[in-house]
PDB file of C-alpha atoms in Angstrom:
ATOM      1  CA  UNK J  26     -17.063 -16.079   1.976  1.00 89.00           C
ATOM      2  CA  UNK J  27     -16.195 -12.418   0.964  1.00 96.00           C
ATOM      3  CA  UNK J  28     -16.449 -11.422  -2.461  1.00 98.00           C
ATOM      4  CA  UNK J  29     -13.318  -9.205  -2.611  1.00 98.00           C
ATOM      5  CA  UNK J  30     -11.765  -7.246  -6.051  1.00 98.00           C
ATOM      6  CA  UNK J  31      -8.629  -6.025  -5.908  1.00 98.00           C
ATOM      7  CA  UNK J  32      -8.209  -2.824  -7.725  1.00 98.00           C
ATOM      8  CA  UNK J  33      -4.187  -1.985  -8.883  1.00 98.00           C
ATOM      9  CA  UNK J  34      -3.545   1.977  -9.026  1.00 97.00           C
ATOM     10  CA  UNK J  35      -1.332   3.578 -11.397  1.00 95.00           C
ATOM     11  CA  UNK J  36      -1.205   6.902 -12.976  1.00 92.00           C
ATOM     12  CA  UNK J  37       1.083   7.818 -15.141  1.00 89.00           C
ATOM     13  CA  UNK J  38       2.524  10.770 -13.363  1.00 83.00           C
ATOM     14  CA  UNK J  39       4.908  11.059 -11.016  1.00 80.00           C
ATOM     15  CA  UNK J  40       7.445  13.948  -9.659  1.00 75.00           C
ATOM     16  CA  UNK J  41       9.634  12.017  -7.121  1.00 75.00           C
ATOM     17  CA  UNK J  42      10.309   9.159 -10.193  1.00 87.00           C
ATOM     18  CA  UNK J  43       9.281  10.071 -13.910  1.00 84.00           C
ATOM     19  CA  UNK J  44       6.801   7.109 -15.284  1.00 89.00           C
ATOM     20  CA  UNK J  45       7.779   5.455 -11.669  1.00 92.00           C
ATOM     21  CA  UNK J  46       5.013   2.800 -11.998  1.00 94.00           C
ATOM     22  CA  UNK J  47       7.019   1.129 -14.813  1.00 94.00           C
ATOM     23  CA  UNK J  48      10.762   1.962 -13.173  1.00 93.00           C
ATOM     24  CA  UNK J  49      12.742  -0.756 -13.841  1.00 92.00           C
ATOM     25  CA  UNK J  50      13.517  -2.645 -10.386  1.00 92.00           C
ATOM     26  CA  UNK J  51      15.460  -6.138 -10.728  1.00 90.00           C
ATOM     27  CA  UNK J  52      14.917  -5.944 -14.296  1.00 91.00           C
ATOM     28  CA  UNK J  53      11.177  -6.121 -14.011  1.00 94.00           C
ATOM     29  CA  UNK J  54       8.730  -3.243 -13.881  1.00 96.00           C
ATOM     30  CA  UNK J  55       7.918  -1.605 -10.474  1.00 95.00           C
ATOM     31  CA  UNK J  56       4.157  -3.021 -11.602  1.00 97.00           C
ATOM     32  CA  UNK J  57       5.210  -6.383 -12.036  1.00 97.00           C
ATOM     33  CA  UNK J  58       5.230  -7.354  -8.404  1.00 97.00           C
ATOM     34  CA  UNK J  59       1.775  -6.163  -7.283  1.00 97.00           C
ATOM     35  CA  UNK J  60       0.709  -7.761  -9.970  1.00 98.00           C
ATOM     36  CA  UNK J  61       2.133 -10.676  -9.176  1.00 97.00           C
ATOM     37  CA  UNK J  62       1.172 -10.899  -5.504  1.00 97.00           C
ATOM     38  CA  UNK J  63      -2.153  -9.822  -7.004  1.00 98.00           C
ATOM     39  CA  UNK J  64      -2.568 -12.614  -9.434  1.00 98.00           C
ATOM     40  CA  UNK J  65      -1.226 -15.126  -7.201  1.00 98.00           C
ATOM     41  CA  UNK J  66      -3.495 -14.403  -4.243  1.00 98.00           C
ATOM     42  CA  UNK J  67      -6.482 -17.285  -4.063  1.00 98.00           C
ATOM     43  CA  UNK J  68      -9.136 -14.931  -1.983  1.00 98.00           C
ATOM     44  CA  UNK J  69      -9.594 -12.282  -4.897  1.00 98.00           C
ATOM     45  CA  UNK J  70     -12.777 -12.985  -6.779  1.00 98.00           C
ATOM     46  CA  UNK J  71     -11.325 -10.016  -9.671  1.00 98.00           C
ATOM     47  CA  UNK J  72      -8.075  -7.940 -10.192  1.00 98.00           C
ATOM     48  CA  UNK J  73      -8.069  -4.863 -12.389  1.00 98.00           C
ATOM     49  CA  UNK J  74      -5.897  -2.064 -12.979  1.00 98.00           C
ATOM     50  CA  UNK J  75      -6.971   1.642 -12.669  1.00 97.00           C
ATOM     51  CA  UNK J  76      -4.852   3.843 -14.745  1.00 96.00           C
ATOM     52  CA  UNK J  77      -4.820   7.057 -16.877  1.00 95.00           C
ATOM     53  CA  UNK J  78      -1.927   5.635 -19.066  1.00 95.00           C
ATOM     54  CA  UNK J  79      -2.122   3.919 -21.882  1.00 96.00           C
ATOM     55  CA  UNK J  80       1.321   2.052 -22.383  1.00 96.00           C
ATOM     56  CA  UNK J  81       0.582   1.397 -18.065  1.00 96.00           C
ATOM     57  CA  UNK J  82      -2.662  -0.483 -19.562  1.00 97.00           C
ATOM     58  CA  UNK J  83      -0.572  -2.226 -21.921  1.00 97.00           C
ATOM     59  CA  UNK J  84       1.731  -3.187 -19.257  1.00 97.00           C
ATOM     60  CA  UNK J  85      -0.920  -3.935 -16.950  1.00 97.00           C
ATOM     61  CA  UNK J  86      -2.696  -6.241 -19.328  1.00 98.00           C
ATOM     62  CA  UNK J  87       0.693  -8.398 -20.526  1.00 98.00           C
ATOM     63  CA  UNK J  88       0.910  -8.842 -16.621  1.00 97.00           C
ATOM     64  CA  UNK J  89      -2.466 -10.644 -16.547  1.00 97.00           C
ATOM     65  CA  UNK J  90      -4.532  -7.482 -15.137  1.00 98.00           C
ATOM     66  CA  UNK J  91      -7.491  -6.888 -16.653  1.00 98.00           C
ATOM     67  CA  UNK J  92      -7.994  -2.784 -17.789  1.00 98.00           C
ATOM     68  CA  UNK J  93     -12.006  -2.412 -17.729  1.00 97.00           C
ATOM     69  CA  UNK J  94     -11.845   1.246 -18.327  1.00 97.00           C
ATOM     70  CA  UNK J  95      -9.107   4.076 -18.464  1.00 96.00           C
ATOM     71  CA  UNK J  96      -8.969   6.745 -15.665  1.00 95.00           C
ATOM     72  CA  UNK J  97     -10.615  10.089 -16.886  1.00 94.00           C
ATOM     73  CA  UNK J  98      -7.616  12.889 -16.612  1.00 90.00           C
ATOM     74  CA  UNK J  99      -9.229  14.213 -13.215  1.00 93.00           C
ATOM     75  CA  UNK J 100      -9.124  11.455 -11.387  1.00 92.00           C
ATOM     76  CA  UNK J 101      -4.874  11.496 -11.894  1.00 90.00           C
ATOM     77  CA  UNK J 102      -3.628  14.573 -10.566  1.00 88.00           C
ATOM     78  CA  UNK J 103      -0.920  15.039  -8.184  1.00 86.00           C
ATOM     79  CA  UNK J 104      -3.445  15.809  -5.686  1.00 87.00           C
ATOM     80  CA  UNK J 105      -6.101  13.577  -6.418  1.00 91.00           C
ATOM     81  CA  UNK J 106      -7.092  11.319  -3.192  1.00 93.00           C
ATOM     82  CA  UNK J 107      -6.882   7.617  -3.690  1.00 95.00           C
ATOM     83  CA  UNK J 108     -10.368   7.077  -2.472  1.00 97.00           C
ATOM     84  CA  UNK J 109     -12.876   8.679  -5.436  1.00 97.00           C
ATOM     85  CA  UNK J 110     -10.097   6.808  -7.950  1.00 97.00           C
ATOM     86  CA  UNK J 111     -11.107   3.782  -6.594  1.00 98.00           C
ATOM     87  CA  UNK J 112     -14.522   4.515  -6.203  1.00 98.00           C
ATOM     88  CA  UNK J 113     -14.689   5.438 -10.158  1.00 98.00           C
ATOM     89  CA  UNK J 114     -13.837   2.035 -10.954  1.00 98.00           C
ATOM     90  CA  UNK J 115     -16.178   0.138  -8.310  1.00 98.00           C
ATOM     91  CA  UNK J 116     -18.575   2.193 -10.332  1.00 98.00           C
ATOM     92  CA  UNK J 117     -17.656   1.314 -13.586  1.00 98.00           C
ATOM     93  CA  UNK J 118     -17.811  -2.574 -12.785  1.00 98.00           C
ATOM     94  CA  UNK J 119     -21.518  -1.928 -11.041  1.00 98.00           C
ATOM     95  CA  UNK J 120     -22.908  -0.610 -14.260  1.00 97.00           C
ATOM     96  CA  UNK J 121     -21.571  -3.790 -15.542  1.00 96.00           C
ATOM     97  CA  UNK J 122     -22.933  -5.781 -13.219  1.00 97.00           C
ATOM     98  CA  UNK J 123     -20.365  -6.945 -11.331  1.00 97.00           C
ATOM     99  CA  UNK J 124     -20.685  -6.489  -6.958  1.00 97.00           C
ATOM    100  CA  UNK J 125     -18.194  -7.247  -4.352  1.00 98.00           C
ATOM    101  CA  UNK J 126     -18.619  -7.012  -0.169  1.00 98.00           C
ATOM    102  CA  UNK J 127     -14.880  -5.610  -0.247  1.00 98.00           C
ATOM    103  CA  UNK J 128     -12.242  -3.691  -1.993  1.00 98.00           C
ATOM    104  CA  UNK J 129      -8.493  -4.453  -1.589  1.00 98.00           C
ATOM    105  CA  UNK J 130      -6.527  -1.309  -2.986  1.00 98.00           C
ATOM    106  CA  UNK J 131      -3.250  -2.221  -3.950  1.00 98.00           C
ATOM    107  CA  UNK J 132      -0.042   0.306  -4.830  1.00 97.00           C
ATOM    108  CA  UNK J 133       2.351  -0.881  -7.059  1.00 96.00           C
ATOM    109  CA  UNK J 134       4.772   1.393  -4.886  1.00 95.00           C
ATOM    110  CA  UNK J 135       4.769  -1.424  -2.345  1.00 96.00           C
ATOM    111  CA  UNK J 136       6.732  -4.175  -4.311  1.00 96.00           C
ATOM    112  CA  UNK J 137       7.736  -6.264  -1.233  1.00 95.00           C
ATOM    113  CA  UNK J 138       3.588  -7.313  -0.507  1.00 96.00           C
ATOM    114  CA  UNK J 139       3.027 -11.508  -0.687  1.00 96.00           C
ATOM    115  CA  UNK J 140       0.225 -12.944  -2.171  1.00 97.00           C
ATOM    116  CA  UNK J 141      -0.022 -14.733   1.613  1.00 97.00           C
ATOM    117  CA  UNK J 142      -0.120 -10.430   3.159  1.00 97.00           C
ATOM    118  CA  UNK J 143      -3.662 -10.440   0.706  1.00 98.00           C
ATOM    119  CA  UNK J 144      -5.417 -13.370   1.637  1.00 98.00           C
ATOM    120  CA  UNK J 145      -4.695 -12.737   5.409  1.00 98.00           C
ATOM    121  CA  UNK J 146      -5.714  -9.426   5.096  1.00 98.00           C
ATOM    122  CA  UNK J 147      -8.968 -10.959   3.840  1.00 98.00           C
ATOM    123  CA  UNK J 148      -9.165 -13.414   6.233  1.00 98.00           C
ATOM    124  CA  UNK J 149      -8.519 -10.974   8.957  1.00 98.00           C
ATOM    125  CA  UNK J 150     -11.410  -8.665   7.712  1.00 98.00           C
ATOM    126  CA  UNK J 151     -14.043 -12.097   7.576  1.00 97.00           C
ATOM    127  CA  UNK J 152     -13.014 -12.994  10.891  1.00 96.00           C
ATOM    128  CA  UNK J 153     -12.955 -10.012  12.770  1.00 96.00           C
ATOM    129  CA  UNK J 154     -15.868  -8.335  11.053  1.00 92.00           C
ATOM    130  CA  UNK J 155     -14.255  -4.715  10.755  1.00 97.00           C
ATOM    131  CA  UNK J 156     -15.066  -2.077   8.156  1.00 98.00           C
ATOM    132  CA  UNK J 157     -11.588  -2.350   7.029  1.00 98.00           C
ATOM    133  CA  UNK J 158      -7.721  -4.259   7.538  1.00 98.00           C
ATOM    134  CA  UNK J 159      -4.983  -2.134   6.642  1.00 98.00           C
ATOM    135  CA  UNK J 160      -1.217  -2.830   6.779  1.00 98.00           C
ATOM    136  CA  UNK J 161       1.158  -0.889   9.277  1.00 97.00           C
ATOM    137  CA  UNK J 162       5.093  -1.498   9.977  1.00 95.00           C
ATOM    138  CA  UNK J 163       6.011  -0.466  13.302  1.00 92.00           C
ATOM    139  CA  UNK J 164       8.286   2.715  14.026  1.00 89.00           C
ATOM    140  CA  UNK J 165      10.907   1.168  15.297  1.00 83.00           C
ATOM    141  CA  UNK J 166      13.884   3.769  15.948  1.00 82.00           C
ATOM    142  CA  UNK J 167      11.912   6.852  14.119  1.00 84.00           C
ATOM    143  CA  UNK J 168       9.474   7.147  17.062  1.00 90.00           C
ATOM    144  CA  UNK J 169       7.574  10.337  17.133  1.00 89.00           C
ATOM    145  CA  UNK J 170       8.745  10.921  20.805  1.00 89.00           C
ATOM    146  CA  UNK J 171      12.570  11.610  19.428  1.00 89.00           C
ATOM    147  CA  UNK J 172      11.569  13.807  17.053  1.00 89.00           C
ATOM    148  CA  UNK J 173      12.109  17.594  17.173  1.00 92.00           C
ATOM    149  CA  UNK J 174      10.969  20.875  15.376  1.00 93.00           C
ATOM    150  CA  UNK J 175      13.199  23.369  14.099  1.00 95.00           C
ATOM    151  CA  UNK J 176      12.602  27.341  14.541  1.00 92.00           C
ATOM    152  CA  UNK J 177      13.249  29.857  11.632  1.00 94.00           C
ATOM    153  CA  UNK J 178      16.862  30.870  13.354  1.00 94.00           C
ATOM    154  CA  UNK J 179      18.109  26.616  13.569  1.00 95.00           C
ATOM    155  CA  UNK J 180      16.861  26.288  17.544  1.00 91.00           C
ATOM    156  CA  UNK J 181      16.551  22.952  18.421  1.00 94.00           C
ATOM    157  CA  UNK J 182      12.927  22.891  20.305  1.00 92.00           C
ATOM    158  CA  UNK J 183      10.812  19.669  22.201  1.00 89.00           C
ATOM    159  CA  UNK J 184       7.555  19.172  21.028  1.00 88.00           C
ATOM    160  CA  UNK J 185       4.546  18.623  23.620  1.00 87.00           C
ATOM    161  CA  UNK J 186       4.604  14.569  22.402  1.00 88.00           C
ATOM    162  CA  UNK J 187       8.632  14.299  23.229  1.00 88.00           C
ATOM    163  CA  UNK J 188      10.219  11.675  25.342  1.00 86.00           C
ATOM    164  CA  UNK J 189      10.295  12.048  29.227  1.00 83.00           C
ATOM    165  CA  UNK J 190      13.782  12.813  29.011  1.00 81.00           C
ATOM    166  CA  UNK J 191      16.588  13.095  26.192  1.00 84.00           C
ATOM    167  CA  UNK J 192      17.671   9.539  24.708  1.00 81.00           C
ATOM    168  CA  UNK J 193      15.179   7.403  26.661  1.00 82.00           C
ATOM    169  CA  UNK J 194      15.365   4.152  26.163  1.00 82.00           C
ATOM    170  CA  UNK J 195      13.435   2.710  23.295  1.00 79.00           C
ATOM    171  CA  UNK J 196      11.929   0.059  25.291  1.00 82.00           C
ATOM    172  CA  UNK J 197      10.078   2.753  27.412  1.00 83.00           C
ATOM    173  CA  UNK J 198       8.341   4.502  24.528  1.00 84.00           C
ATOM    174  CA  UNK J 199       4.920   3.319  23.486  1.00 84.00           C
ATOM    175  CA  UNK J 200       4.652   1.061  20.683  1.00 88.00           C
ATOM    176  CA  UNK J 201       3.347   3.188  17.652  1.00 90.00           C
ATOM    177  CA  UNK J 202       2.509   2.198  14.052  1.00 93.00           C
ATOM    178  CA  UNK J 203       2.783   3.585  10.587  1.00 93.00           C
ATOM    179  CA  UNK J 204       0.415   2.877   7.574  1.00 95.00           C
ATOM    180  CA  UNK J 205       3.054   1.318   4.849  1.00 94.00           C
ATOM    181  CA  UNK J 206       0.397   1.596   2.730  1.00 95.00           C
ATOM    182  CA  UNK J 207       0.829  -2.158   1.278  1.00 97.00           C
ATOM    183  CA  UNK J 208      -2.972  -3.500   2.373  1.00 98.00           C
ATOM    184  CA  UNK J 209      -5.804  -0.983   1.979  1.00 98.00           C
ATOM    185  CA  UNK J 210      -9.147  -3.534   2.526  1.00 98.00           C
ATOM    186  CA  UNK J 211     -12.161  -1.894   2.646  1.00 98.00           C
ATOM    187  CA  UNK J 212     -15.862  -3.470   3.243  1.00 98.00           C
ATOM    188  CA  UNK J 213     -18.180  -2.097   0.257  1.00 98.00           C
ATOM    189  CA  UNK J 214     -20.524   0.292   1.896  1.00 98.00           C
ATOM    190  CA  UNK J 215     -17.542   2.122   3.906  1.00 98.00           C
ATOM    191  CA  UNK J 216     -15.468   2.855   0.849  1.00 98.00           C
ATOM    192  CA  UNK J 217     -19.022   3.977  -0.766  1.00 98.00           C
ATOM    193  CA  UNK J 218     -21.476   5.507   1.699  1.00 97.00           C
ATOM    194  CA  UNK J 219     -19.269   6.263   4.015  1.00 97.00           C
ATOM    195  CA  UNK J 220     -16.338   7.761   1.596  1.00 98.00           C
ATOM    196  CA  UNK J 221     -13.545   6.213   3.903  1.00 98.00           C
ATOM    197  CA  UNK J 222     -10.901   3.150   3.876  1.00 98.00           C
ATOM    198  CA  UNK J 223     -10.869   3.243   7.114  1.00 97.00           C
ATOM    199  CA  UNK J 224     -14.118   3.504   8.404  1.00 97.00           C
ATOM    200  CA  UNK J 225     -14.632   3.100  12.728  1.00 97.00           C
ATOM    201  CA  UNK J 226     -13.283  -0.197  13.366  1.00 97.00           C
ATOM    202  CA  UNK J 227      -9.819  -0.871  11.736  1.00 98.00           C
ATOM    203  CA  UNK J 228      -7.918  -3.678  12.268  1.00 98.00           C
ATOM    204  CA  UNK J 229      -4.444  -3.605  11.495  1.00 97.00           C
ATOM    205  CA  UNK J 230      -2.486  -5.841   9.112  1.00 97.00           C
ATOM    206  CA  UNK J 231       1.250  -6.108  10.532  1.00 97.00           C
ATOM    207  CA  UNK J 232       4.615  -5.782   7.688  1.00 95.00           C
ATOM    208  CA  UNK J 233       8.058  -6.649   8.769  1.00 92.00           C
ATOM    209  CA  UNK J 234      10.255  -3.764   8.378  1.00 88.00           C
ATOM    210  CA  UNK J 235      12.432  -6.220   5.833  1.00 87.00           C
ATOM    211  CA  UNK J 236       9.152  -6.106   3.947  1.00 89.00           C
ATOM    212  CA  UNK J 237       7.411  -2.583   4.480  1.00 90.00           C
ATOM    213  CA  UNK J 238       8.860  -0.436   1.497  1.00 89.00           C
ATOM    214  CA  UNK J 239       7.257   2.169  -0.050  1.00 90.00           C
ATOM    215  CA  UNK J 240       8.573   3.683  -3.090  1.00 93.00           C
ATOM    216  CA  UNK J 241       8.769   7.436  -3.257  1.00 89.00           C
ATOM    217  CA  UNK J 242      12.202   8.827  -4.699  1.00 90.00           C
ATOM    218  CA  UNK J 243      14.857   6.722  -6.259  1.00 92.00           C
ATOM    219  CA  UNK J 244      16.675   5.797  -2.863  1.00 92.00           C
ATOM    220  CA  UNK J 245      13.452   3.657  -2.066  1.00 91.00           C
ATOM    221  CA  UNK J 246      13.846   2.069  -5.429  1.00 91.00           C
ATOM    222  CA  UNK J 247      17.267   0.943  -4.730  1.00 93.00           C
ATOM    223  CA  UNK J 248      16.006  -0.335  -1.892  1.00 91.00           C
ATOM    224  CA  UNK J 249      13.092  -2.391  -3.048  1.00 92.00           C
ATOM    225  CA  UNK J 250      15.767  -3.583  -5.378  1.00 92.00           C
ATOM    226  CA  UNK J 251      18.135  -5.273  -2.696  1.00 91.00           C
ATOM    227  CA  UNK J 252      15.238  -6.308  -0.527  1.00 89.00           C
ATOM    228  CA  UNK J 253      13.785  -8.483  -3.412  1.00 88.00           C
ATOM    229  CA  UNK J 254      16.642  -9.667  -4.652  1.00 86.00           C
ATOM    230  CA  UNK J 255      17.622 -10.347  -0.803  1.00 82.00           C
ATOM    231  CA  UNK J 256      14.236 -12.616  -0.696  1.00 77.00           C
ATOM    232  CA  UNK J 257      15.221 -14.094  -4.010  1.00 74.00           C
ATOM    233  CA  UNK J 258      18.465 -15.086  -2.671  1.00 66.00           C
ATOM    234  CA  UNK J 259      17.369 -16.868   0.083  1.00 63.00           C
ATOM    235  CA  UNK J 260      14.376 -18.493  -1.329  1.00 60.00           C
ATOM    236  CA  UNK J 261      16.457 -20.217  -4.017  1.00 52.00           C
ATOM    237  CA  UNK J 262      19.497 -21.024  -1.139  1.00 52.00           C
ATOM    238  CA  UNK J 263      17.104 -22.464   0.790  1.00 47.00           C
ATOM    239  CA  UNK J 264      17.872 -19.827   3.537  1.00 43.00           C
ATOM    240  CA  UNK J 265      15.407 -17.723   5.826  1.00 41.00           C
ATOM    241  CA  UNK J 266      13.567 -15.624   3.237  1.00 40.00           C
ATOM    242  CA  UNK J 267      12.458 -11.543   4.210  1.00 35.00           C
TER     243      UNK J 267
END
C-alpha cells in the first residue's frame, strides 16, 4: 500500500482576493474544506500545511493540519511555481525522517474536492502504476474549437485549431479536458528527480462540472458558496447531492 502525504498550500498573498485562503465562504474559511476532505480521507498516511503566514498556520493548525515548518518568503511569490514549494516541505519532513512513495498536493482554492476524489485518486495511482493522477473537468461548451482571437483593430479571426465550420455541433468536437487543479498526485521520485507532477504517464482523475471550482476572483467565491451549500442542501433533504 502507498505511503501518500498530503501537503495543503497556502500563502498568504493573493491579488485576485486579499488573504483569499481564509475568505469567508458559507461562514467557514476557504481553508476549512480542503482541510476537511483532507482530514477525512483514510489513504493519507500525513497531512500538513505549507504556508508563509502565520495567522494561515494558526488557522491551519485549529483545523487539525499539522504546520512542520513555515514557508521561507521566496518560496511565496506571485510567481513562484507550485512544484519547488512542495518540494521544500518533502524536504523538510526527510531531514526528519519521515518518507512517502507519493505526494497529493492539495489547493484550498478547490473547496468542492471529497475526501472519496483523494482516496480514488490514490487508488487510481496504485492500480494503474502511473507517475502521477491528476483531476480534470471536461470543457463542456468552452471548447477550444469555438474560440477566436481578436486583432489590434476588433477583427474577429479563426484560429488554425477552430471548428470545421461556424456553430458545429458540440457532439462533433473532440472530447477535451481541463486540469481543475483539485487532485495533483505525484509518485516520489517524479516530483523529486524528475522536477514534474506530471511526469510521462498521467492518468486522469475525472470532476463533475457541479464539483470542479476553482477559486480565482470573487465571482468563483460566490460560486463555491452556492455549490456547497447546494450539496449541503441535498445531503440533509435526502436529495441527489453535487
Amino acid at each position: 500500500m502507498l505511503s501518500v502525504l498530503g501537503i495543503v498550500t497556502a500563502r498568504g498573498g493573493s491579488k485576485g482576493i486579499p488573504r483569499k485562503n481564509l475568505a469567508p465562504v458559507g461562514g467557514r474559511p476557504l481553508l476549512a474544506y480542503t482541510a476537511e476532505a483532507a482530514l477525512r480521507a483514510r489513504r493519507l498516511a500525513r497531512v500538513v500545511l505549507s504556508t508563509d503566514d502565520p495567522e494561515i498556520a494558526r488557522m491551519g493548525e485549529a483545523l487539525g493540519l499539522a504546520v512542520p515548518v513555515l514557508r521561507p518568503a521566496e518560496l511565496a511569490r506571485d510567481e513562484t511555481p507550485t512544484i519547488p514549494v512542495v518540494q521544500h516541505m518533502v524536504r523538510f519532513l526527510e531531514e526528519q525522517g519521515e518518507h512517502y512513495d507519493a505526494i497529493l498536493v492539495l489547493q484550498p482554492t478547490n473547496p468542492l474536492r471529497r475526501d472519496t476524489d483523494i482516496d480514488g485518486a490514490i487508488g487510481l495511482l496504485e492500480q494503474t502504476k502511473a507517475d502521477s493522477v491528476i483531476s480534470f473537468s471536461a470543457v463542456g461548451e468552452r471548447h477550444p474549437a469555438r474560440m477566436k482571437s481578436i486583432d489590434g483593430e476588433g477583427w474577429v479571426e479563426d484560429p488554425p485549431f477552430g471548428e470545421a465550420f461556424e456553430g458545429q455541433p458540440r457532439q462533433q468536437l473532440p472530447q477535451l479536458y481541463l486540469r481543475d487543479g483539485s487532485i495533483y498526485l505525484t509518485r516520489h521520485d517524479v516530483l523529486m528527480e524528475q522536477h514534474s507532477l506530471k511526469g510521462a504517464r498521467c492518468q486522469a482523475w475525472l470532476m463533475p462540472p457541479e464539483r470542479s471550482c476553482n477559486v480565482d476572483d470573487l465571482f468563483d467565491l460566490r460560486l463555491a458558496e452556492f455549490l456547497l451549500a447546494e450539496a449541503e442542501e441535498h445531503a440533509h433533504s435526502g436529495g441527489r447531492v453535487f
